[in-house]
Amino acid sequence: MTSEDFLEGQILLIDKPLTWSSFQAVNKLKYILKRKYNLPKKFKIGHAGTLDPLATGLLIVCTGKFTKRITEIQAQAKEYTGTITVGATTPSYDLETEVDATFPSEHITSELIQETVKQFVGEIDQKPPVFSAIKKDGKRLYEHARAGEEVEISSRKTTIYEFEITKFDMPKIEFRVVCSKGTYIRSLAFDFGKALNSGAHLSALRRTKIGDFSVENGISPEEFEK
């Protein structure tokens, strides 16, 4: 590859490591490319859809003129695999924050889980987590949340195309989900726990696909550097 190739536009498939923010991953790539190819200061690079620091998997990074394709890529269906832990909730709906409440879970059977899954396939109403990057009153929701401010969050429509339970070993439920743009898997885990007459949070998440792009073809930022 030449500097021209990156300026003209490339789609880079990155397997984002755990604890990295999407912003960090893009910055790392930008630094590597600028250093190696002597690219201009205003070189364009961006990602097509944020992944939380506690999630791993596919992060699509576009360079140069291909940054114009970000919106189109972001609009495609996404596939995730992960783990929901039942019996406890956290304010962030994942492991970013400590458990704030526990719930009975002895009544949860694999039959109940399979029945409950059906409620979440198709178009559903979902409230984004309070710990998310959505803006409200000019501030990101997680900024309000960290400041201890109460914020009224309105629900939004999202579509779950497939929701499959791949393993059930209490208190952990492993799953695979295919969903539309704007779906929060953390909210899905939280709502799923409620629907089971218990509580739940997301304890692991990996994005495996965006449209036809698969994490199987992705590389880590370290491999990219090499």
PDB file of C-alpha atoms in Angstrom:
ATOM      1  CA  MET A   1       0.000   0.000   0.000  1.00  0.00           C
ATOM      2  CA  THR A   2       1.073   3.553  -0.706  1.00  0.00           C
ATOM      3  CA  SER A   3       0.128   6.882   0.902  1.00  0.00           C
ATOM      4  CA  GLU A   4      -2.045   7.499  -2.195  1.00  0.00           C
ATOM      5  CA  ASP A   5      -4.057   4.355  -1.436  1.00  0.00           C
ATOM      6  CA  PHE A   6      -4.891   5.604   2.058  1.00  0.00           C
ATOM      7  CA  LEU A   7      -5.736   9.104   0.828  1.00  0.00           C
ATOM      8  CA  GLU A   8      -7.941   7.711  -1.964  1.00  0.00           C
ATOM      9  CA  GLY A   9      -9.685   5.573   0.630  1.00  0.00           C
ATOM     10  CA  GLN A  10      -9.395   2.235   2.380  1.00  0.00           C
ATOM     11  CA  ILE A  11     -11.699   0.179   4.593  1.00  0.00           C
ATOM     12  CA  LEU A  12      -9.699  -1.342   7.448  1.00  0.00           C
ATOM     13  CA  LEU A  13     -11.204  -4.149   9.544  1.00  0.00           C
ATOM     14  CA  ILE A  14      -9.886  -3.935  13.091  1.00  0.00           C
ATOM     15  CA  ASP A  15     -10.465  -6.436  15.894  1.00  0.00           C
ATOM     16  CA  LYS A  16     -10.724  -3.988  18.803  1.00  0.00           C
ATOM     17  CA  PRO A  17      -9.047  -5.217  21.983  1.00  0.00           C
ATOM     18  CA  LEU A  18     -10.793  -5.203  25.379  1.00  0.00           C
ATOM     19  CA  THR A  19     -10.589  -1.903  27.362  1.00  0.00           C
ATOM     20  CA  TRP A  20      -9.631   0.152  24.282  1.00  0.00           C
ATOM     21  CA  SER A  21     -12.109   2.864  23.323  1.00  0.00           C
ATOM     22  CA  SER A  22     -13.040   3.096  19.627  1.00  0.00           C
ATOM     23  CA  PHE A  23     -11.492   6.581  19.643  1.00  0.00           C
ATOM     24  CA  GLN A  24      -8.190   5.178  20.966  1.00  0.00           C
ATOM     25  CA  ALA A  25      -8.130   2.515  18.244  1.00  0.00           C
ATOM     26  CA  VAL A  26      -8.683   5.091  15.477  1.00  0.00           C
ATOM     27  CA  ASN A  27      -6.037   7.380  16.966  1.00  0.00           C
ATOM     28  CA  LYS A  28      -3.535   4.513  17.081  1.00  0.00           C
ATOM     29  CA  LEU A  29      -4.142   3.752  13.384  1.00  0.00           C
ATOM     30  CA  LYS A  30      -3.905   7.417  12.473  1.00  0.00           C
ATOM     31  CA  TYR A  31      -0.556   7.673  14.268  1.00  0.00           C
ATOM     32  CA  ILE A  32       0.795   4.513  12.562  1.00  0.00           C
ATOM     33  CA  LEU A  33      -0.318   5.641   9.076  1.00  0.00           C
ATOM     34  CA  LYS A  34       0.960   9.203   9.441  1.00  0.00           C
ATOM     35  CA  ARG A  35       4.332   7.987  10.685  1.00  0.00           C
ATOM     36  CA  LYS A  36       4.755   5.255   8.075  1.00  0.00           C
ATOM     37  CA  TYR A  37       3.362   7.043   5.017  1.00  0.00           C
ATOM     38  CA  ASN A  38       4.119  10.656   5.926  1.00  0.00           C
ATOM     39  CA  LEU A  39       0.480  11.610   5.432  1.00  0.00           C
ATOM     40  CA  PRO A  40      -0.727  15.218   5.734  1.00  0.00           C
ATOM     41  CA  LYS A  41      -1.826  16.575   9.107  1.00  0.00           C
ATOM     42  CA  LYS A  42      -5.479  16.809   8.024  1.00  0.00           C
ATOM     43  CA  PHE A  43      -5.591  13.193   6.826  1.00  0.00           C
ATOM     44  CA  LYS A  44      -9.184  11.875   7.152  1.00  0.00           C
ATOM     45  CA  ILE A  45      -9.868   8.756   9.196  1.00  0.00           C
ATOM     46  CA  GLY A  46     -12.900   7.621  11.191  1.00  0.00           C
ATOM     47  CA  HIS A  47     -14.817   4.565  12.379  1.00  0.00           C
ATOM     48  CA  ALA A  48     -18.219   3.285  11.285  1.00  0.00           C
ATOM     49  CA  GLY A  49     -19.861   2.624  14.652  1.00  0.00           C
ATOM     50  CA  THR A  50     -18.608   2.847  18.232  1.00  0.00           C
ATOM     51  CA  LEU A  51     -17.795  -0.193  20.344  1.00  0.00           C
ATOM     52  CA  ASP A  52     -17.770   0.224  24.127  1.00  0.00           C
ATOM     53  CA  PRO A  53     -14.372  -0.206  25.838  1.00  0.00           C
ATOM     54  CA  LEU A  54     -15.643  -3.421  27.481  1.00  0.00           C
ATOM     55  CA  ALA A  55     -16.623  -4.903  24.099  1.00  0.00           C
ATOM     56  CA  THR A  56     -14.215  -6.499  21.626  1.00  0.00           C
ATOM     57  CA  GLY A  57     -14.526  -7.243  17.942  1.00  0.00           C
ATOM     58  CA  LEU A  58     -15.180  -5.594  14.640  1.00  0.00           C
ATOM     59  CA  LEU A  59     -14.412  -1.908  14.306  1.00  0.00           C
ATOM     60  CA  ILE A  60     -14.545  -0.677  10.699  1.00  0.00           C
ATOM     61  CA  VAL A  61     -12.133   2.186  10.063  1.00  0.00           C
ATOM     62  CA  CYS A  62     -12.401   4.256   6.874  1.00  0.00           C
ATOM     63  CA  THR A  63      -9.617   6.452   5.512  1.00  0.00           C
ATOM     64  CA  GLY A  64      -9.426   9.292   2.985  1.00  0.00           C
ATOM     65  CA  LYS A  65     -12.352   9.608   0.600  1.00  0.00           C
ATOM     66  CA  PHE A  66     -13.927   6.439   2.024  1.00  0.00           C
ATOM     67  CA  THR A  67     -14.876   8.386   5.189  1.00  0.00           C
ATOM     68  CA  LYS A  68     -17.883   9.470   3.078  1.00  0.00           C
ATOM     69  CA  ARG A  69     -19.085   5.844   3.258  1.00  0.00           C
ATOM     70  CA  ILE A  70     -19.239   5.766   7.086  1.00  0.00           C
ATOM     71  CA  THR A  71     -22.980   6.581   7.282  1.00  0.00           C
ATOM     72  CA  GLU A  72     -23.811   3.872   4.729  1.00  0.00           C
ATOM     73  CA  ILE A  73     -21.740   1.238   6.595  1.00  0.00           C
ATOM     74  CA  GLN A  74     -23.184   2.284   9.976  1.00  0.00           C
ATOM     75  CA  ALA A  75     -26.724   1.711   8.682  1.00  0.00           C
ATOM     76  CA  GLN A  76     -26.094  -2.017   8.079  1.00  0.00           C
ATOM     77  CA  ALA A  77     -27.222  -4.829  10.375  1.00  0.00           C
ATOM     78  CA  LYS A  78     -24.793  -5.886  13.099  1.00  0.00           C
ATOM     79  CA  GLU A  79     -24.111  -9.263  14.660  1.00  0.00           C
ATOM     80  CA  TYR A  80     -22.902  -9.700  18.245  1.00  0.00           C
ATOM     81  CA  THR A  81     -22.114 -12.599  20.544  1.00  0.00           C
ATOM     82  CA  GLY A  82     -21.909 -12.199  24.298  1.00  0.00           C
ATOM     83  CA  THR A  83     -22.891 -13.168  27.806  1.00  0.00           C
ATOM     84  CA  ILE A  84     -25.746 -11.947  29.994  1.00  0.00           C
ATOM     85  CA  THR A  85     -25.388 -12.535  33.751  1.00  0.00           C
ATOM     86  CA  VAL A  86     -28.750 -12.859  35.524  1.00  0.00           C
ATOM     87  CA  GLY A  87     -29.578 -12.146  39.150  1.00  0.00           C
ATOM     88  CA  ALA A  88     -27.990  -8.684  39.379  1.00  0.00           C
ATOM     89  CA  THR A  89     -28.117  -5.266  37.710  1.00  0.00           C
ATOM     90  CA  THR A  90     -25.573  -2.451  37.361  1.00  0.00           C
ATOM     91  CA  PRO A  91     -26.260   1.258  36.614  1.00  0.00           C
ATOM     92  CA  SER A  92     -24.360   1.037  33.302  1.00  0.00           C
ATOM     93  CA  TYR A  93     -26.058  -2.294  32.397  1.00  0.00           C
ATOM     94  CA  ASP A  94     -22.575  -3.833  32.014  1.00  0.00           C
ATOM     95  CA  LEU A  95     -19.383  -4.280  34.064  1.00  0.00           C
ATOM     96  CA  GLU A  96     -18.321  -0.625  33.836  1.00  0.00           C
ATOM     97  CA  THR A  97     -20.114  -0.020  37.161  1.00  0.00           C
ATOM     98  CA  GLU A  98     -20.607  -2.125  40.298  1.00  0.00           C
ATOM     99  CA  VAL A  99     -23.710  -4.252  41.020  1.00  0.00           C
ATOM    100  CA  ASP A 100     -26.431  -2.025  42.525  1.00  0.00           C
ATOM    101  CA  ALA A 101     -29.203  -4.599  43.098  1.00  0.00           C
ATOM    102  CA  THR A 102     -29.658  -8.374  43.232  1.00  0.00           C
ATOM    103  CA  PHE A 103     -32.726 -10.420  42.279  1.00  0.00           C
ATOM    104  CA  PRO A 104     -33.983 -13.976  42.666  1.00  0.00           C
ATOM    105  CA  SER A 105     -33.052 -16.204  39.734  1.00  0.00           C
ATOM    106  CA  GLU A 106     -33.827 -19.750  40.985  1.00  0.00           C
ATOM    107  CA  HIS A 107     -37.037 -19.780  38.910  1.00  0.00           C
ATOM    108  CA  ILE A 108     -35.170 -19.278  35.613  1.00  0.00           C
ATOM    109  CA  THR A 109     -35.222 -22.378  33.422  1.00  0.00           C
ATOM    110  CA  SER A 110     -34.065 -22.916  29.859  1.00  0.00           C
ATOM    111  CA  GLU A 111     -37.782 -23.120  28.854  1.00  0.00           C
ATOM    112  CA  LEU A 112     -38.459 -19.699  30.404  1.00  0.00           C
ATOM    113  CA  ILE A 113     -35.421 -18.253  28.629  1.00  0.00           C
ATOM    114  CA  GLN A 114     -36.510 -19.642  25.223  1.00  0.00           C
ATOM    115  CA  GLU A 115     -40.055 -18.302  25.750  1.00  0.00           C
ATOM    116  CA  THR A 116     -38.773 -14.863  26.826  1.00  0.00           C
ATOM    117  CA  VAL A 117     -36.440 -14.554  23.811  1.00  0.00           C
ATOM    118  CA  LYS A 118     -39.547 -14.449  21.550  1.00  0.00           C
ATOM    119  CA  GLN A 119     -40.621 -11.105  23.104  1.00  0.00           C
ATOM    120  CA  PHE A 120     -37.417  -9.511  21.840  1.00  0.00           C
ATOM    121  CA  VAL A 121     -37.492 -10.533  18.166  1.00  0.00           C
ATOM    122  CA  GLY A 122     -38.807  -7.992  15.674  1.00  0.00           C
ATOM    123  CA  GLU A 123     -39.326  -4.277  16.261  1.00  0.00           C
ATOM    124  CA  ILE A 124     -38.940  -3.402  19.939  1.00  0.00           C
ATOM    125  CA  ASP A 125     -38.925  -0.257  22.079  1.00  0.00           C
ATOM    126  CA  GLN A 126     -35.644   0.288  23.831  1.00  0.00           C
ATOM    127  CA  LYS A 127     -34.265   2.916  26.196  1.00  0.00           C
ATOM    128  CA  PRO A 128     -30.558   3.653  25.766  1.00  0.00           C
ATOM    129  CA  PRO A 129     -28.476   3.132  28.933  1.00  0.00           C
ATOM    130  CA  VAL A 130     -27.868   6.234  31.078  1.00  0.00           C
ATOM    131  CA  PHE A 131     -24.169   5.488  30.624  1.00  0.00           C
ATOM    132  CA  SER A 132     -24.146   6.115  26.857  1.00  0.00           C
ATOM    133  CA  ALA A 133     -22.720   8.742  24.512  1.00  0.00           C
ATOM    134  CA  ILE A 134     -26.119  10.058  23.352  1.00  0.00           C
ATOM    135  CA  LYS A 135     -26.470  13.803  23.866  1.00  0.00           C
ATOM    136  CA  LYS A 136     -29.185  15.370  26.001  1.00  0.00           C
ATOM    137  CA  ASP A 137     -29.237  19.113  26.800  1.00  0.00           C
ATOM    138  CA  GLY A 138     -25.838  19.485  25.109  1.00  0.00           C
ATOM    139  CA  LYS A 139     -24.163  16.914  27.386  1.00  0.00           C
ATOM    140  CA  ARG A 140     -23.535  13.222  26.821  1.00  0.00           C
ATOM    141  CA  LEU A 141     -25.755  10.945  28.931  1.00  0.00           C
ATOM    142  CA  TYR A 142     -22.792   9.371  30.710  1.00  0.00           C
ATOM    143  CA  GLU A 143     -21.670  12.870  31.803  1.00  0.00           C
ATOM    144  CA  HIS A 144     -25.094  13.436  33.407  1.00  0.00           C
ATOM    145  CA  ALA A 145     -24.930   9.937  34.952  1.00  0.00           C
ATOM    146  CA  ARG A 146     -21.444  10.412  36.402  1.00  0.00           C
ATOM    147  CA  ALA A 147     -22.517  13.767  37.851  1.00  0.00           C
ATOM    148  CA  GLY A 148     -25.419  11.988  39.569  1.00  0.00           C
ATOM    149  CA  GLU A 149     -28.036  13.934  37.581  1.00  0.00           C
ATOM    150  CA  GLU A 150     -31.410  12.346  36.856  1.00  0.00           C
ATOM    151  CA  VAL A 151     -32.206  12.403  33.135  1.00  0.00           C
ATOM    152  CA  GLU A 152     -35.446  11.444  31.429  1.00  0.00           C
ATOM    153  CA  ILE A 153     -34.548   9.161  28.525  1.00  0.00           C
ATOM    154  CA  SER A 154     -37.130   8.470  25.846  1.00  0.00           C
ATOM    155  CA  SER A 155     -37.337   5.033  24.270  1.00  0.00           C
ATOM    156  CA  ARG A 156     -36.625   4.451  20.590  1.00  0.00           C
ATOM    157  CA  LYS A 157     -37.585   1.776  18.109  1.00  0.00           C
ATOM    158  CA  THR A 158     -34.988  -0.769  17.107  1.00  0.00           C
ATOM    159  CA  THR A 159     -35.156  -4.119  15.313  1.00  0.00           C
ATOM    160  CA  ILE A 160     -33.817  -7.470  16.501  1.00  0.00           C
ATOM    161  CA  TYR A 161     -33.617  -9.768  13.458  1.00  0.00           C
ATOM    162  CA  GLU A 162     -32.243 -12.805  15.296  1.00  0.00           C
ATOM    163  CA  PHE A 163     -31.797 -13.568  19.002  1.00  0.00           C
ATOM    164  CA  GLU A 164     -30.395 -17.004  19.747  1.00  0.00           C
ATOM    165  CA  ILE A 165     -29.359 -18.503  23.085  1.00  0.00           C
ATOM    166  CA  THR A 166     -26.177 -20.505  22.447  1.00  0.00           C
ATOM    167  CA  LYS A 167     -25.458 -21.692  26.012  1.00  0.00           C
ATOM    168  CA  PHE A 168     -27.232 -21.577  29.362  1.00  0.00           C
ATOM    169  CA  ASP A 169     -25.237 -22.198  32.532  1.00  0.00           C
ATOM    170  CA  MET A 170     -26.692 -20.210  35.450  1.00  0.00           C
ATOM    171  CA  PRO A 171     -26.144 -17.383  36.110  1.00  0.00           C
ATOM    172  CA  LYS A 172     -24.643 -16.959  32.620  1.00  0.00           C
ATOM    173  CA  ILE A 173     -26.601 -16.937  29.359  1.00  0.00           C
ATOM    174  CA  GLU A 174     -24.565 -16.866  26.137  1.00  0.00           C
ATOM    175  CA  PHE A 175     -26.235 -15.453  23.041  1.00  0.00           C
ATOM    176  CA  ARG A 176     -25.963 -14.340  19.436  1.00  0.00           C
ATOM    177  CA  VAL A 177     -27.915 -11.305  18.198  1.00  0.00           C
ATOM    178  CA  VAL A 178     -28.403  -9.726  14.777  1.00  0.00           C
ATOM    179  CA  CYS A 179     -29.853  -6.225  15.086  1.00  0.00           C
ATOM    180  CA  SER A 180     -30.404  -2.884  13.403  1.00  0.00           C
ATOM    181  CA  LYS A 181     -28.302   0.243  13.783  1.00  0.00           C
ATOM    182  CA  GLY A 182     -28.744   2.002  17.125  1.00  0.00           C
ATOM    183  CA  THR A 183     -29.480  -1.125  19.179  1.00  0.00           C
ATOM    184  CA  TYR A 184     -27.921  -1.193  22.645  1.00  0.00           C
ATOM    185  CA  ILE A 185     -27.051  -4.763  23.616  1.00  0.00           C
ATOM    186  CA  ARG A 186     -26.579  -3.533  27.216  1.00  0.00           C
ATOM    187  CA  SER A 187     -30.213  -2.363  27.241  1.00  0.00           C
ATOM    188  CA  LEU A 188     -31.277  -5.670  25.688  1.00  0.00           C
ATOM    189  CA  ALA A 189     -29.541  -7.519  28.560  1.00  0.00           C
ATOM    190  CA  PHE A 190     -31.177  -5.261  31.163  1.00  0.00           C
ATOM    191  CA  ASP A 191     -34.668  -5.605  29.623  1.00  0.00           C
ATOM    192  CA  PHE A 192     -34.214  -9.355  29.188  1.00  0.00           C
ATOM    193  CA  GLY A 193     -33.452  -9.700  32.916  1.00  0.00           C
ATOM    194  CA  LYS A 194     -36.617  -7.756  33.751  1.00  0.00           C
ATOM    195  CA  ALA A 195     -38.704  -9.913  31.411  1.00  0.00           C
ATOM    196  CA  LEU A 196     -37.372 -12.999  33.234  1.00  0.00           C
ATOM    197  CA  ASN A 197     -38.765 -11.485  36.488  1.00  0.00           C
ATOM    198  CA  SER A 198     -35.221 -11.016  37.686  1.00  0.00           C
ATOM    199  CA  GLY A 199     -32.406  -8.607  36.849  1.00  0.00           C
ATOM    200  CA  ALA A 200     -29.459  -8.908  34.473  1.00  0.00           C
ATOM    201  CA  HIS A 201     -26.437  -7.143  33.061  1.00  0.00           C
ATOM    202  CA  LEU A 202     -24.135  -7.647  30.104  1.00  0.00           C
ATOM    203  CA  SER A 203     -20.898  -9.333  31.186  1.00  0.00           C
ATOM    204  CA  ALA A 204     -19.203  -9.899  27.789  1.00  0.00           C
ATOM    205  CA  LEU A 205     -19.742  -8.596  24.260  1.00  0.00           C
ATOM    206  CA  ARG A 206     -18.095  -9.151  20.895  1.00  0.00           C
ATOM    207  CA  ARG A 207     -19.164  -7.612  17.579  1.00  0.00           C
ATOM    208  CA  THR A 208     -18.705 -10.244  14.898  1.00  0.00           C
ATOM    209  CA  LYS A 209     -20.227  -8.644  11.782  1.00  0.00           C
ATOM    210  CA  ILE A 210     -21.380  -5.361  10.236  1.00  0.00           C
ATOM    211  CA  GLY A 211     -23.253  -6.069   6.999  1.00  0.00           C
ATOM    212  CA  ASP A 212     -20.976  -8.367   4.968  1.00  0.00           C
ATOM    213  CA  PHE A 213     -17.844  -7.385   6.898  1.00  0.00           C
ATOM    214  CA  SER A 214     -16.691 -10.017   9.407  1.00  0.00           C
ATOM    215  CA  VAL A 215     -14.291  -9.858  12.354  1.00  0.00           C
ATOM    216  CA  GLU A 216     -12.741 -13.070  10.979  1.00  0.00           C
ATOM    217  CA  ASN A 217     -10.993 -10.831   8.450  1.00  0.00           C
ATOM    218  CA  GLY A 218     -10.018  -8.239  11.073  1.00  0.00           C
ATOM    219  CA  ILE A 219      -6.627  -7.654  12.693  1.00  0.00           C
ATOM    220  CA  SER A 220      -5.618  -6.105  16.003  1.00  0.00           C
ATOM    221  CA  PRO A 221      -4.061  -2.598  16.077  1.00  0.00           C
ATOM    222  CA  GLU A 222      -0.744  -4.274  17.041  1.00  0.00           C
ATOM    223  CA  GLU A 223      -0.854  -6.584  13.997  1.00  0.00           C
ATOM    224  CA  PHE A 224      -1.738  -3.577  11.842  1.00  0.00           C
ATOM    225  CA  GLU A 225       1.373  -1.783  13.081  1.00  0.00           C
ATOM    226  CA  LYS A 226       3.548  -4.723  11.996  1.00  0.00           C
TER     227      LYS A 226
END
